[in-house]
PDB file of C-alpha atoms in Angstrom:
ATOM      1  CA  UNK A   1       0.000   0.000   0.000  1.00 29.00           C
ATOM      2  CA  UNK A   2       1.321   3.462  -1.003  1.00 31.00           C
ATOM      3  CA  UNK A   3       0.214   6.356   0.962  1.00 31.00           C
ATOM      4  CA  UNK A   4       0.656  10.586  -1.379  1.00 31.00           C
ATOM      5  CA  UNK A   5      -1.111  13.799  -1.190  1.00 33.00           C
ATOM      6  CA  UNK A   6      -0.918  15.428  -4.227  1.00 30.00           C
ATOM      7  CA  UNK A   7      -2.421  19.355  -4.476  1.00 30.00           C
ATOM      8  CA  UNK A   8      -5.142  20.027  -6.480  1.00 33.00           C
ATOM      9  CA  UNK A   9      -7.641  23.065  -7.520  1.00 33.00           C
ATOM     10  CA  UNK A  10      -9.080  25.714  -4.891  1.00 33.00           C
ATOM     11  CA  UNK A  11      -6.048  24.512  -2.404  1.00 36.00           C
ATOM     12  CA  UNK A  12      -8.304  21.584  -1.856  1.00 47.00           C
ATOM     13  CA  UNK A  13      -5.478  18.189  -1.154  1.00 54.00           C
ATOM     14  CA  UNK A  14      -6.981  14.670  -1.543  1.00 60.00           C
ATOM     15  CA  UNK A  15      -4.737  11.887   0.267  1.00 59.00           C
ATOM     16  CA  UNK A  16      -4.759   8.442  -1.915  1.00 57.00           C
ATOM     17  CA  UNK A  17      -4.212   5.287  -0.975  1.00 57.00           C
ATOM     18  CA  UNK A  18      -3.665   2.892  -4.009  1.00 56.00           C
ATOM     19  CA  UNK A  19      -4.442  -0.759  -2.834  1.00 56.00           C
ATOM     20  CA  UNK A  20      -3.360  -3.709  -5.387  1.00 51.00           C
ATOM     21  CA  UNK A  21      -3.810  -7.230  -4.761  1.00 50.00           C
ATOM     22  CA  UNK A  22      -0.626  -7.520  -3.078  1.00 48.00           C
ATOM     23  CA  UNK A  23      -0.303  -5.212   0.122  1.00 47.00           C
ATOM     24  CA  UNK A  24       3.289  -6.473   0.574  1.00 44.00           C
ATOM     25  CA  UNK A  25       4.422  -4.614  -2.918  1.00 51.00           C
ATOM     26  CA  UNK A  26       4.587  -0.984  -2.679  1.00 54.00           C
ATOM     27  CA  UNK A  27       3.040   1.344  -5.311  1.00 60.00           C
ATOM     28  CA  UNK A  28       4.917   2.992  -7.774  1.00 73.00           C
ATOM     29  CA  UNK A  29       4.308   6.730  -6.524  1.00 81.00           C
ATOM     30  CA  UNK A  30       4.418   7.970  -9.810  1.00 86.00           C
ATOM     31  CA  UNK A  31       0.877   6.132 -10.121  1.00 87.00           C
ATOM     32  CA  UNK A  32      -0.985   8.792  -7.229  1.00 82.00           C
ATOM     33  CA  UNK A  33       0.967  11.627  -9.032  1.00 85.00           C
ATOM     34  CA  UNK A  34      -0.872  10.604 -11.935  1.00 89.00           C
ATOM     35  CA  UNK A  35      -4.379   9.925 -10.751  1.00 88.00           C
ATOM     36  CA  UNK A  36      -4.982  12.367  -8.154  1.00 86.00           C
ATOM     37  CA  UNK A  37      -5.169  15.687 -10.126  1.00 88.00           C
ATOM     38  CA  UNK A  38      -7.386  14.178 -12.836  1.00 91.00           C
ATOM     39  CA  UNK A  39      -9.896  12.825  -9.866  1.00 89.00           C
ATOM     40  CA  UNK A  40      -9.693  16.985  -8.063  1.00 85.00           C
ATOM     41  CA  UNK A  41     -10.227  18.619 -11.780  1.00 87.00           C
ATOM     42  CA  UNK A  42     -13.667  16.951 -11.616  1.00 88.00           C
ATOM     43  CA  UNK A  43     -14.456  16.797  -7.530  1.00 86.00           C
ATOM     44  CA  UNK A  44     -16.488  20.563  -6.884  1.00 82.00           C
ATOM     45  CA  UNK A  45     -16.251  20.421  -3.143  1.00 79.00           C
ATOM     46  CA  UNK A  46     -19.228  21.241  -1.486  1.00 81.00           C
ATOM     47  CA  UNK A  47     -19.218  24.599   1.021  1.00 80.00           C
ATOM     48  CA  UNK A  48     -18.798  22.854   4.375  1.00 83.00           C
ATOM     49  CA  UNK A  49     -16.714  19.717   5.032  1.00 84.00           C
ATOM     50  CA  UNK A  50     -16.647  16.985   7.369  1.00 89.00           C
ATOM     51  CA  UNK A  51     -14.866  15.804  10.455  1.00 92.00           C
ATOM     52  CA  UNK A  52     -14.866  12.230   8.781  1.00 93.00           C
ATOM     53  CA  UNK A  53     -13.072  12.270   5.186  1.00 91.00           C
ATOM     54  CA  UNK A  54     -15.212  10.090   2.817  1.00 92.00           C
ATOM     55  CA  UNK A  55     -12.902   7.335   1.975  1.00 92.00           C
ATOM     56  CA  UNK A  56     -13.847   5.802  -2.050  1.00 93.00           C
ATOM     57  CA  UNK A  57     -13.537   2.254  -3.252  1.00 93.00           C
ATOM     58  CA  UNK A  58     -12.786   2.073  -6.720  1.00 93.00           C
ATOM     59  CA  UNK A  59     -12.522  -0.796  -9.520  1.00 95.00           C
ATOM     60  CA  UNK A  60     -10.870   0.407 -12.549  1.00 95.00           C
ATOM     61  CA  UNK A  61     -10.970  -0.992 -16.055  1.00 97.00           C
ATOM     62  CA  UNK A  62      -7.424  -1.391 -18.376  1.00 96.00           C
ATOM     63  CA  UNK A  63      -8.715   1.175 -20.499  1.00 96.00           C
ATOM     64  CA  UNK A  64      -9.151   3.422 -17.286  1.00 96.00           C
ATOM     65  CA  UNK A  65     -12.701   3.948 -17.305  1.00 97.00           C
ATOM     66  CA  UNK A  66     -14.575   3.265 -13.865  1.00 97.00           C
ATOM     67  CA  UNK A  67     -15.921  -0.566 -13.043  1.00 97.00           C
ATOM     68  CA  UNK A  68     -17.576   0.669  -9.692  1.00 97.00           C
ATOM     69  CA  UNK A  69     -17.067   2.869  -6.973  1.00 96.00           C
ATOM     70  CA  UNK A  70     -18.927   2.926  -3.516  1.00 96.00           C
ATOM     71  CA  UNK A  71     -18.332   4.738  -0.283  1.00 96.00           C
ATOM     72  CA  UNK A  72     -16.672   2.904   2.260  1.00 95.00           C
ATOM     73  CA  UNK A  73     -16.964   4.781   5.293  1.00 95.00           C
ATOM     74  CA  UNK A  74     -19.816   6.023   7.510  1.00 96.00           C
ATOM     75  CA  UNK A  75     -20.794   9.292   9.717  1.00 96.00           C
ATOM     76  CA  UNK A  76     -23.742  10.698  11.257  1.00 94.00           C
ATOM     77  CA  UNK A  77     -22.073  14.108  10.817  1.00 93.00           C
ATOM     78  CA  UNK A  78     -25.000  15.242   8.466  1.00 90.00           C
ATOM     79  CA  UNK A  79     -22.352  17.228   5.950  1.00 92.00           C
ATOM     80  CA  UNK A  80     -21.027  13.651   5.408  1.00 94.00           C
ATOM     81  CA  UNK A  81     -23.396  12.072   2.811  1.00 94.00           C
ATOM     82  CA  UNK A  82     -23.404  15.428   0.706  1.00 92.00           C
ATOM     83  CA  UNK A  83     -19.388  15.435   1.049  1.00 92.00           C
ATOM     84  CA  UNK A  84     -19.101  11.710   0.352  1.00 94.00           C
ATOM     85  CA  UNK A  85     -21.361  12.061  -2.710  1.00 94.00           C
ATOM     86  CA  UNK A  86     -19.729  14.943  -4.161  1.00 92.00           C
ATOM     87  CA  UNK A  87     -16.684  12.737  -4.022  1.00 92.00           C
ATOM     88  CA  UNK A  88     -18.239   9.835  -5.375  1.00 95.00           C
ATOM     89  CA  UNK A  89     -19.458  11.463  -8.728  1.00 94.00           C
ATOM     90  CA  UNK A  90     -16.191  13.235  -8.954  1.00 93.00           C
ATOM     91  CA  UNK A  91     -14.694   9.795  -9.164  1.00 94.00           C
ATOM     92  CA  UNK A  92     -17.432   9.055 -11.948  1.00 96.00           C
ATOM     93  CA  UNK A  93     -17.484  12.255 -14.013  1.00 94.00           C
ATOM     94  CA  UNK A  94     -13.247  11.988 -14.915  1.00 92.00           C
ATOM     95  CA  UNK A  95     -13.891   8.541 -16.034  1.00 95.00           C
ATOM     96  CA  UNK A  96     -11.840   6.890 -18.192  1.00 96.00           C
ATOM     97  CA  UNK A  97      -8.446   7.859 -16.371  1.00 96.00           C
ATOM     98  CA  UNK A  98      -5.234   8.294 -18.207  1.00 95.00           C
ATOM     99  CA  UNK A  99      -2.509   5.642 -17.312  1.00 94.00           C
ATOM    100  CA  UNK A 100      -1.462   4.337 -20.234  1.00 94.00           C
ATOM    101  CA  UNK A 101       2.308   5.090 -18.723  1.00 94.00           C
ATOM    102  CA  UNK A 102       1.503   2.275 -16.371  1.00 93.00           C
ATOM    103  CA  UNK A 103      -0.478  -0.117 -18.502  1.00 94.00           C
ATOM    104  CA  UNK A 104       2.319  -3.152 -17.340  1.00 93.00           C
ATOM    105  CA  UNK A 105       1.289  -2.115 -14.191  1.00 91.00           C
ATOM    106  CA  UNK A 106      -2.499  -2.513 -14.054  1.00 92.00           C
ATOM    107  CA  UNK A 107      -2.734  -4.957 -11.082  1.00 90.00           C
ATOM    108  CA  UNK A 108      -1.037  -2.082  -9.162  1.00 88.00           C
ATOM    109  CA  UNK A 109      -3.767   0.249  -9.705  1.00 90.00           C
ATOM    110  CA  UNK A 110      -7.127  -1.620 -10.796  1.00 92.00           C
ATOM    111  CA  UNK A 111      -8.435  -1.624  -6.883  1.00 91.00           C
ATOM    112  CA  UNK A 112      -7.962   1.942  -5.727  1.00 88.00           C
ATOM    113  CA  UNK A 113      -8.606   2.963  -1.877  1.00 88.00           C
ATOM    114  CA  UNK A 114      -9.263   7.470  -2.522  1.00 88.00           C
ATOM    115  CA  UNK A 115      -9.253   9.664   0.983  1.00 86.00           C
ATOM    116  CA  UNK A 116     -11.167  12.522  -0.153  1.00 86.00           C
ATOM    117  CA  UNK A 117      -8.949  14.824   2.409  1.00 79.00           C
ATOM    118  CA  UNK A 118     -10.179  18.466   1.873  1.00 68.00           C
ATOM    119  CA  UNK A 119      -7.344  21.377   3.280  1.00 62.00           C
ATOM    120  CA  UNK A 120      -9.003  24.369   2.638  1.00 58.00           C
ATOM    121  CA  UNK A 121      -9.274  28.173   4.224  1.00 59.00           C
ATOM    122  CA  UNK A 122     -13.014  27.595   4.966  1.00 60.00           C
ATOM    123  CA  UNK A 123     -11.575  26.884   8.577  1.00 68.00           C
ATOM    124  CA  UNK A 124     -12.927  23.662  10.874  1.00 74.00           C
ATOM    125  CA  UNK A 125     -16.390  21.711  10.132  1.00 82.00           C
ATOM    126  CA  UNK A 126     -19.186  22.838  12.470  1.00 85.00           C
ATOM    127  CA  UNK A 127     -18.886  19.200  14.453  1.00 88.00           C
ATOM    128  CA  UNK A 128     -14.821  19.724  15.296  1.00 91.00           C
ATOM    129  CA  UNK A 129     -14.218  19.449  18.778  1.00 94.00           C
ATOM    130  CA  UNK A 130     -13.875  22.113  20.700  1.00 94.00           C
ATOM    131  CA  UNK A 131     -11.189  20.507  22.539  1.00 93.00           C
ATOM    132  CA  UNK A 132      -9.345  17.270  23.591  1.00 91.00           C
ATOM    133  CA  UNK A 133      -8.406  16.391  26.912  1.00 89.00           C
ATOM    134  CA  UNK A 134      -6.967  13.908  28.818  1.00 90.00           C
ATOM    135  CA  UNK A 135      -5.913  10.487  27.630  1.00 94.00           C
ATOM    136  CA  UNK A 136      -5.071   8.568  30.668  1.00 95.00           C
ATOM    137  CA  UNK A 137      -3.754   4.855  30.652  1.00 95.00           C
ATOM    138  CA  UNK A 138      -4.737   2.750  34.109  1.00 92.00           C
ATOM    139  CA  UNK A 139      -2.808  -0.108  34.194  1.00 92.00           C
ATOM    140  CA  UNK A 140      -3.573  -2.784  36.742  1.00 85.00           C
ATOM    141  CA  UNK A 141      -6.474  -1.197  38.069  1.00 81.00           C
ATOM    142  CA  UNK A 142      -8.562  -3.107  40.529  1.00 77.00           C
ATOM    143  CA  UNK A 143     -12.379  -3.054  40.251  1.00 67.00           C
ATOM    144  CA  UNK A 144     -15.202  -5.423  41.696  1.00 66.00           C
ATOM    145  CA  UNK A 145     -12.240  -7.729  43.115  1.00 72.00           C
ATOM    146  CA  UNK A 146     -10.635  -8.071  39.036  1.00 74.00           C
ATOM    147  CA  UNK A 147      -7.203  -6.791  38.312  1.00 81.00           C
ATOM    148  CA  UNK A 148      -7.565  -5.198  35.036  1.00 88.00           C
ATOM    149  CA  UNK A 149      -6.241  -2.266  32.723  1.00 93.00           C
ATOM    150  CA  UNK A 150      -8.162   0.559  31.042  1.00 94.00           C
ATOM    151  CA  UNK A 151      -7.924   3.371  28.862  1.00 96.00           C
ATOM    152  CA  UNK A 152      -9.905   7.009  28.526  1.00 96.00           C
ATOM    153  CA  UNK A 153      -9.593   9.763  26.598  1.00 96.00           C
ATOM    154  CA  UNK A 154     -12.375  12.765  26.925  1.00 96.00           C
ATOM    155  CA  UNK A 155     -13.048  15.817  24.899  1.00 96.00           C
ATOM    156  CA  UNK A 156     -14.971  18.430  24.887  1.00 96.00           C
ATOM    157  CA  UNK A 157     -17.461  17.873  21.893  1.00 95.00           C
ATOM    158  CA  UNK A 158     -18.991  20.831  19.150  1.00 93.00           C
ATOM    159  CA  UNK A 159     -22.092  21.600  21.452  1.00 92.00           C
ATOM    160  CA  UNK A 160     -19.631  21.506  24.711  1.00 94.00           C
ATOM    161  CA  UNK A 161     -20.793  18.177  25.615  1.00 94.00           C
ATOM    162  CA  UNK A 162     -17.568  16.724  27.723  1.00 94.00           C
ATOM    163  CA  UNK A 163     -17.667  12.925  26.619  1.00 96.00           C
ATOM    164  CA  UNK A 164     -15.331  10.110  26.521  1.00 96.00           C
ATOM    165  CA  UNK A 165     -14.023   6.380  25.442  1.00 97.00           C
ATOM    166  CA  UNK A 166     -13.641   3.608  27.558  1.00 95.00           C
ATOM    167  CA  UNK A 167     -11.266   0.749  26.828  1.00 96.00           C
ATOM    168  CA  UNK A 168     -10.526  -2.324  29.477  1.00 93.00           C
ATOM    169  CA  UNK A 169      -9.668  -5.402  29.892  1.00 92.00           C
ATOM    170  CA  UNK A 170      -8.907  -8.230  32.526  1.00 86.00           C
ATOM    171  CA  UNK A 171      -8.028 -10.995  30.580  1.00 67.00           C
ATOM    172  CA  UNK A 172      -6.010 -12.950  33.204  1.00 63.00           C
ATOM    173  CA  UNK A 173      -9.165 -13.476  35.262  1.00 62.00           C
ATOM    174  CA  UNK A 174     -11.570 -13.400  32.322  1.00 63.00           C
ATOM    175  CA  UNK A 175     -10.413 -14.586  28.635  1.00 66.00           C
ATOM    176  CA  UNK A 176     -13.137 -12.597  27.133  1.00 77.00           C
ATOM    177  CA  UNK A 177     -12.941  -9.693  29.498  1.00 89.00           C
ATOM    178  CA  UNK A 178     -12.688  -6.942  27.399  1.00 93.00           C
ATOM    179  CA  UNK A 179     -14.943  -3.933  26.714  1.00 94.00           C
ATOM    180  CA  UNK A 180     -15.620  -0.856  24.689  1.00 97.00           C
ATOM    181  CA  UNK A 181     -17.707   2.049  26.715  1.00 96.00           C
ATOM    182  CA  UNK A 182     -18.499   5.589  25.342  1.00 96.00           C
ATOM    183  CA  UNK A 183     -20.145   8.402  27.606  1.00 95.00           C
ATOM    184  CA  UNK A 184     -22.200  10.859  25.625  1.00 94.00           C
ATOM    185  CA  UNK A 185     -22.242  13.594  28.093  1.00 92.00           C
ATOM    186  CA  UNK A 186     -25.428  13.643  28.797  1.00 88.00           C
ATOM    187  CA  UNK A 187     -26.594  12.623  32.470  1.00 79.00           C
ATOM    188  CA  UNK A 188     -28.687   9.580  32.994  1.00 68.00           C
ATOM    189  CA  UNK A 189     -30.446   9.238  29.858  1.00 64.00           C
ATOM    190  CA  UNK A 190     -27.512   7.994  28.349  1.00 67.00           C
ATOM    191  CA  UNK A 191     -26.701   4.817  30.543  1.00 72.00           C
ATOM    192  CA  UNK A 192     -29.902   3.491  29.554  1.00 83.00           C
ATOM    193  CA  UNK A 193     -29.352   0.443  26.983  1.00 90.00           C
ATOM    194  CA  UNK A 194     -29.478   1.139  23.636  1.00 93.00           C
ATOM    195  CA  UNK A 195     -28.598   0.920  20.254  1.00 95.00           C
ATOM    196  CA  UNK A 196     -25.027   2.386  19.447  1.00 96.00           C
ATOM    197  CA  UNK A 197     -23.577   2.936  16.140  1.00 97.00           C
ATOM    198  CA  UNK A 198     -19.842   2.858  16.152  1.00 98.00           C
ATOM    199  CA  UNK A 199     -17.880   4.036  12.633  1.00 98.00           C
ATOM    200  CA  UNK A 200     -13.644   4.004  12.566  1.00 97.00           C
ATOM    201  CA  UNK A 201     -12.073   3.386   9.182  1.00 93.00           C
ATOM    202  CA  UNK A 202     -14.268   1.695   6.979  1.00 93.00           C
ATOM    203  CA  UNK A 203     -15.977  -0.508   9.997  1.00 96.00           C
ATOM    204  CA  UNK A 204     -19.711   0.913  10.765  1.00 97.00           C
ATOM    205  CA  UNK A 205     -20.865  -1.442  13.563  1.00 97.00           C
ATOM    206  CA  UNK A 206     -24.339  -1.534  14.750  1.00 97.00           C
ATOM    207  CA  UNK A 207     -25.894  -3.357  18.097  1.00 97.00           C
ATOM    208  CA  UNK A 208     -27.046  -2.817  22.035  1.00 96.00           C
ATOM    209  CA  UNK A 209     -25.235  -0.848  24.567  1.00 96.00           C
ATOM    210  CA  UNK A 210     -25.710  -2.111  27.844  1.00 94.00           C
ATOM    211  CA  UNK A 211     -24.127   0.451  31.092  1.00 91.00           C
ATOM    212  CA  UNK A 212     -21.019  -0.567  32.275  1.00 85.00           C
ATOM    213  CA  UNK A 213     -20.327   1.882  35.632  1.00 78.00           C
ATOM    214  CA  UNK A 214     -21.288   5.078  34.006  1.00 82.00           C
ATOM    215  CA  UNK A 215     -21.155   4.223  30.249  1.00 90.00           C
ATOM    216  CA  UNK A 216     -22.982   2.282  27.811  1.00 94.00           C
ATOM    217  CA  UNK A 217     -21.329  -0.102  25.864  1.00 96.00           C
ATOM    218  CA  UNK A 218     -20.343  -4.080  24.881  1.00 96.00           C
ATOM    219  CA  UNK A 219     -17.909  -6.466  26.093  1.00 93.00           C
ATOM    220  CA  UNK A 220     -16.867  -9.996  25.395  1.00 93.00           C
ATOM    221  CA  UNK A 221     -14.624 -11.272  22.097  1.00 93.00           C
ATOM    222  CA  UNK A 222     -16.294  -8.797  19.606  1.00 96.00           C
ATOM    223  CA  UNK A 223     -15.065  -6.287  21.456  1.00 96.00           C
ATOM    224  CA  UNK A 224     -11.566  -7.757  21.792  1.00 95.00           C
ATOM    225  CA  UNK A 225     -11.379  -7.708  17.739  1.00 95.00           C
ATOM    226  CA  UNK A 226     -12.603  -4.242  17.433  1.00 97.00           C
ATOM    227  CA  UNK A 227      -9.920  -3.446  19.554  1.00 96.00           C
ATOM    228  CA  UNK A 228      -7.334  -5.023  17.612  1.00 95.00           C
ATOM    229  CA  UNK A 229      -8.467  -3.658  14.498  1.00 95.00           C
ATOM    230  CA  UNK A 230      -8.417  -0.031  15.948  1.00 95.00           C
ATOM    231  CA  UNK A 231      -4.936  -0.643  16.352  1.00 93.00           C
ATOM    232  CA  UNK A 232      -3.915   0.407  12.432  1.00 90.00           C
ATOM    233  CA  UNK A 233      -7.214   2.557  12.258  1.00 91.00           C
ATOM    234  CA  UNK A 234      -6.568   6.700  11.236  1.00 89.00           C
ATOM    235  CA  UNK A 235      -8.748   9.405  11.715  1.00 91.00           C
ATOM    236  CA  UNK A 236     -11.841   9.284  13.883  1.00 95.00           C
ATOM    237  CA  UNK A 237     -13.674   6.755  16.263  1.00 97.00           C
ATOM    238  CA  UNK A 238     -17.217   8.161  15.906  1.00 98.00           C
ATOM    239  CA  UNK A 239     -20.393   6.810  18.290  1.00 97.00           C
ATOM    240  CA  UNK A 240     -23.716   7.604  18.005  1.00 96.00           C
ATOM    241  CA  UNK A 241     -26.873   6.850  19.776  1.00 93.00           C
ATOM    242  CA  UNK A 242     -30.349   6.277  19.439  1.00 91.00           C
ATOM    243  CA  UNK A 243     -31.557   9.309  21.169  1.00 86.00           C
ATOM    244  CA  UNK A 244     -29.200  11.346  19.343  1.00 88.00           C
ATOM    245  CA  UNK A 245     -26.500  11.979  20.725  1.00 90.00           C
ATOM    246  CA  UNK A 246     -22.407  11.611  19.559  1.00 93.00           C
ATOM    247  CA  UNK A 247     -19.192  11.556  20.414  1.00 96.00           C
ATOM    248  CA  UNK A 248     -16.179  11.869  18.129  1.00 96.00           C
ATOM    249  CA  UNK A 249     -12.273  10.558  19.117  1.00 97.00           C
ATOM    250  CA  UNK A 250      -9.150  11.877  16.831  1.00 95.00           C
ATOM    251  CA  UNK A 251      -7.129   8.200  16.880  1.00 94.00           C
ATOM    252  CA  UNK A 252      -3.665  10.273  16.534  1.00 93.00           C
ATOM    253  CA  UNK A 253      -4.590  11.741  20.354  1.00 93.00           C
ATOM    254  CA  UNK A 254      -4.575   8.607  21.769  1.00 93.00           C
ATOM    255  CA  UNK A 255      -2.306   6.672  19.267  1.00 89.00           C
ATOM    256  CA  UNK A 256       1.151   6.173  21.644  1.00 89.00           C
ATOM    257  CA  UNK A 257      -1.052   5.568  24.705  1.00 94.00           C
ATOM    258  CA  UNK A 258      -3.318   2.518  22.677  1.00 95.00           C
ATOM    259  CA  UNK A 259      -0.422   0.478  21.503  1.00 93.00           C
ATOM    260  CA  UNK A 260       0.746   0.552  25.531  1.00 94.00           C
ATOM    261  CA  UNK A 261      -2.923  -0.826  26.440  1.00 95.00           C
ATOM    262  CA  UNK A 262      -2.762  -3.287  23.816  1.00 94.00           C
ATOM    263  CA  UNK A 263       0.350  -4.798  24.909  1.00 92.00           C
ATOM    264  CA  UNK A 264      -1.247  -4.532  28.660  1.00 91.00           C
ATOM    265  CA  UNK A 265      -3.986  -6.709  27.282  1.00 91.00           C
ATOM    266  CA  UNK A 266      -2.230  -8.940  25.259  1.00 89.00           C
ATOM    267  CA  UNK A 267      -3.757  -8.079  22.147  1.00 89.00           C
ATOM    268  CA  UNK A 268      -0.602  -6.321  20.749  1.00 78.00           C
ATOM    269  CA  UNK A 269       0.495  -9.577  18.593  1.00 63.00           C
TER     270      UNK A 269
END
């Protein structure tokens, strides 16, 4: 996998990430140098942007012309669809694509992974954070007679909402003791179950939050593979409730302290 920004029109950058069959053969660069402008020259970026960056899958044909294309993320910012579908028909409308200088290379470049990455002077989206707090790691923390390990981070959210993530585990005592928690910042109401959508990468996951202390969330082996996964995830861990309510978690804040709770857990290998 081969990771380039490459600038395009109105100062607007768009990150690709070219994906061939083989993730252990990197990408000739040249390939994103190409690509990228010919995909911004088409994209008209709508007024606001999102926290989330709509992240494209792509097929593409020898010739260059487009197979398919599909958003692979999700948010419940409600910018996102209109951003993600902007990018998706900008994707579309430059269809075919000019690389005919790579045609010996087309199993490089016929699955294409596109980070629609605005960096513009329009300043932050609306749902930004105001501000990010504390990330704290709690190693070998006892609770309810377990040894166990944790780790939070809290922010302070667009509205001012001060919410946070939850991470633990205490898989000496308990091989499936792990858990994912999320506090919305919003009194009682929110430890009452219910239905949580949680987004990171291109992993939307849907099911009941049950309270755990003062959060709602899951535990058990599902959430000991989310956790693993979230280990290579960028950009944003997103929740969001039934009643409304969400809270949003930059992975590069917390980034040095996860890998530490990982290995804690034993679910760094």
């Amino acid at each position: 996998m081969h990771i380039t920004s490459v600038t395009a029109v109105l100062a607007t950058a768009i990150a690709l990430s070219i994906v061939g069959p083989s993730l252990a053969k990197e990408t000739d660069p040249r390939i994103s140098a190409a690509f990228g402008p010919q995909v911004a020259a088409c994209w008209s970026m709508p007024s606001e942007t999102s926290v989330v960056h709509p992240i494209l899958k792509a097929e593409l044909n020898r010739d260059g012309s487009v197979k398919a294309v599909s958003v692979a993320n999700h948010s419940e910012e409600p910018v996102f669809k209109v951003y993600a579908e902007t990018a998706r028909r900008a994707v579309l409308r430059c269809s075919p694509y000019d690389l005919s200088a790579f045609a010996d290379k087309y199993e490089d470049w016929r699955e294409l992974t596109l980070n629609f990455e605005a960096n513009t002077d329009l300043g932050p989206p609306k749902w930004q954070n105001k501000a990010t707090g504390a990330t704290s790691l709690l190693p070998n923390f006892t609770s309810g007679g377990r040894v166990g390990s944790g780790l939070t981070q809290q922010v302070t959210s667009w509205d001012g909402r001060d919410v946070m993530v939850m991470f633990m585990c205490v898989p000496k005592e308990k091989p499936d003791g792990f858990a994912i928690g999320v506090d919305f910042g919003v009194g009682r109401d929110q430890t009452k179950a219910q239905r949580v959508t949680m987004m990171y990468g291109e992993t939307t996951d849907k099911r009941k939050y049950q309270r755990i202390a003062e959060y709602v969330g899951f535990e058990g082996k599902e959430a000991a593979d989310h956790l693993r996964r979230m280990a290579d995830a960028k950009g944003y861990l997103e929740f969001a409730g039934e009643n409304g309510h969400s809270a949003l978690f930059r992975f590069d804040d917390m980034k040095n302290e996860y890998r530490k709770f990982l290995d804690l857990c034993g679910l760094d290998g």
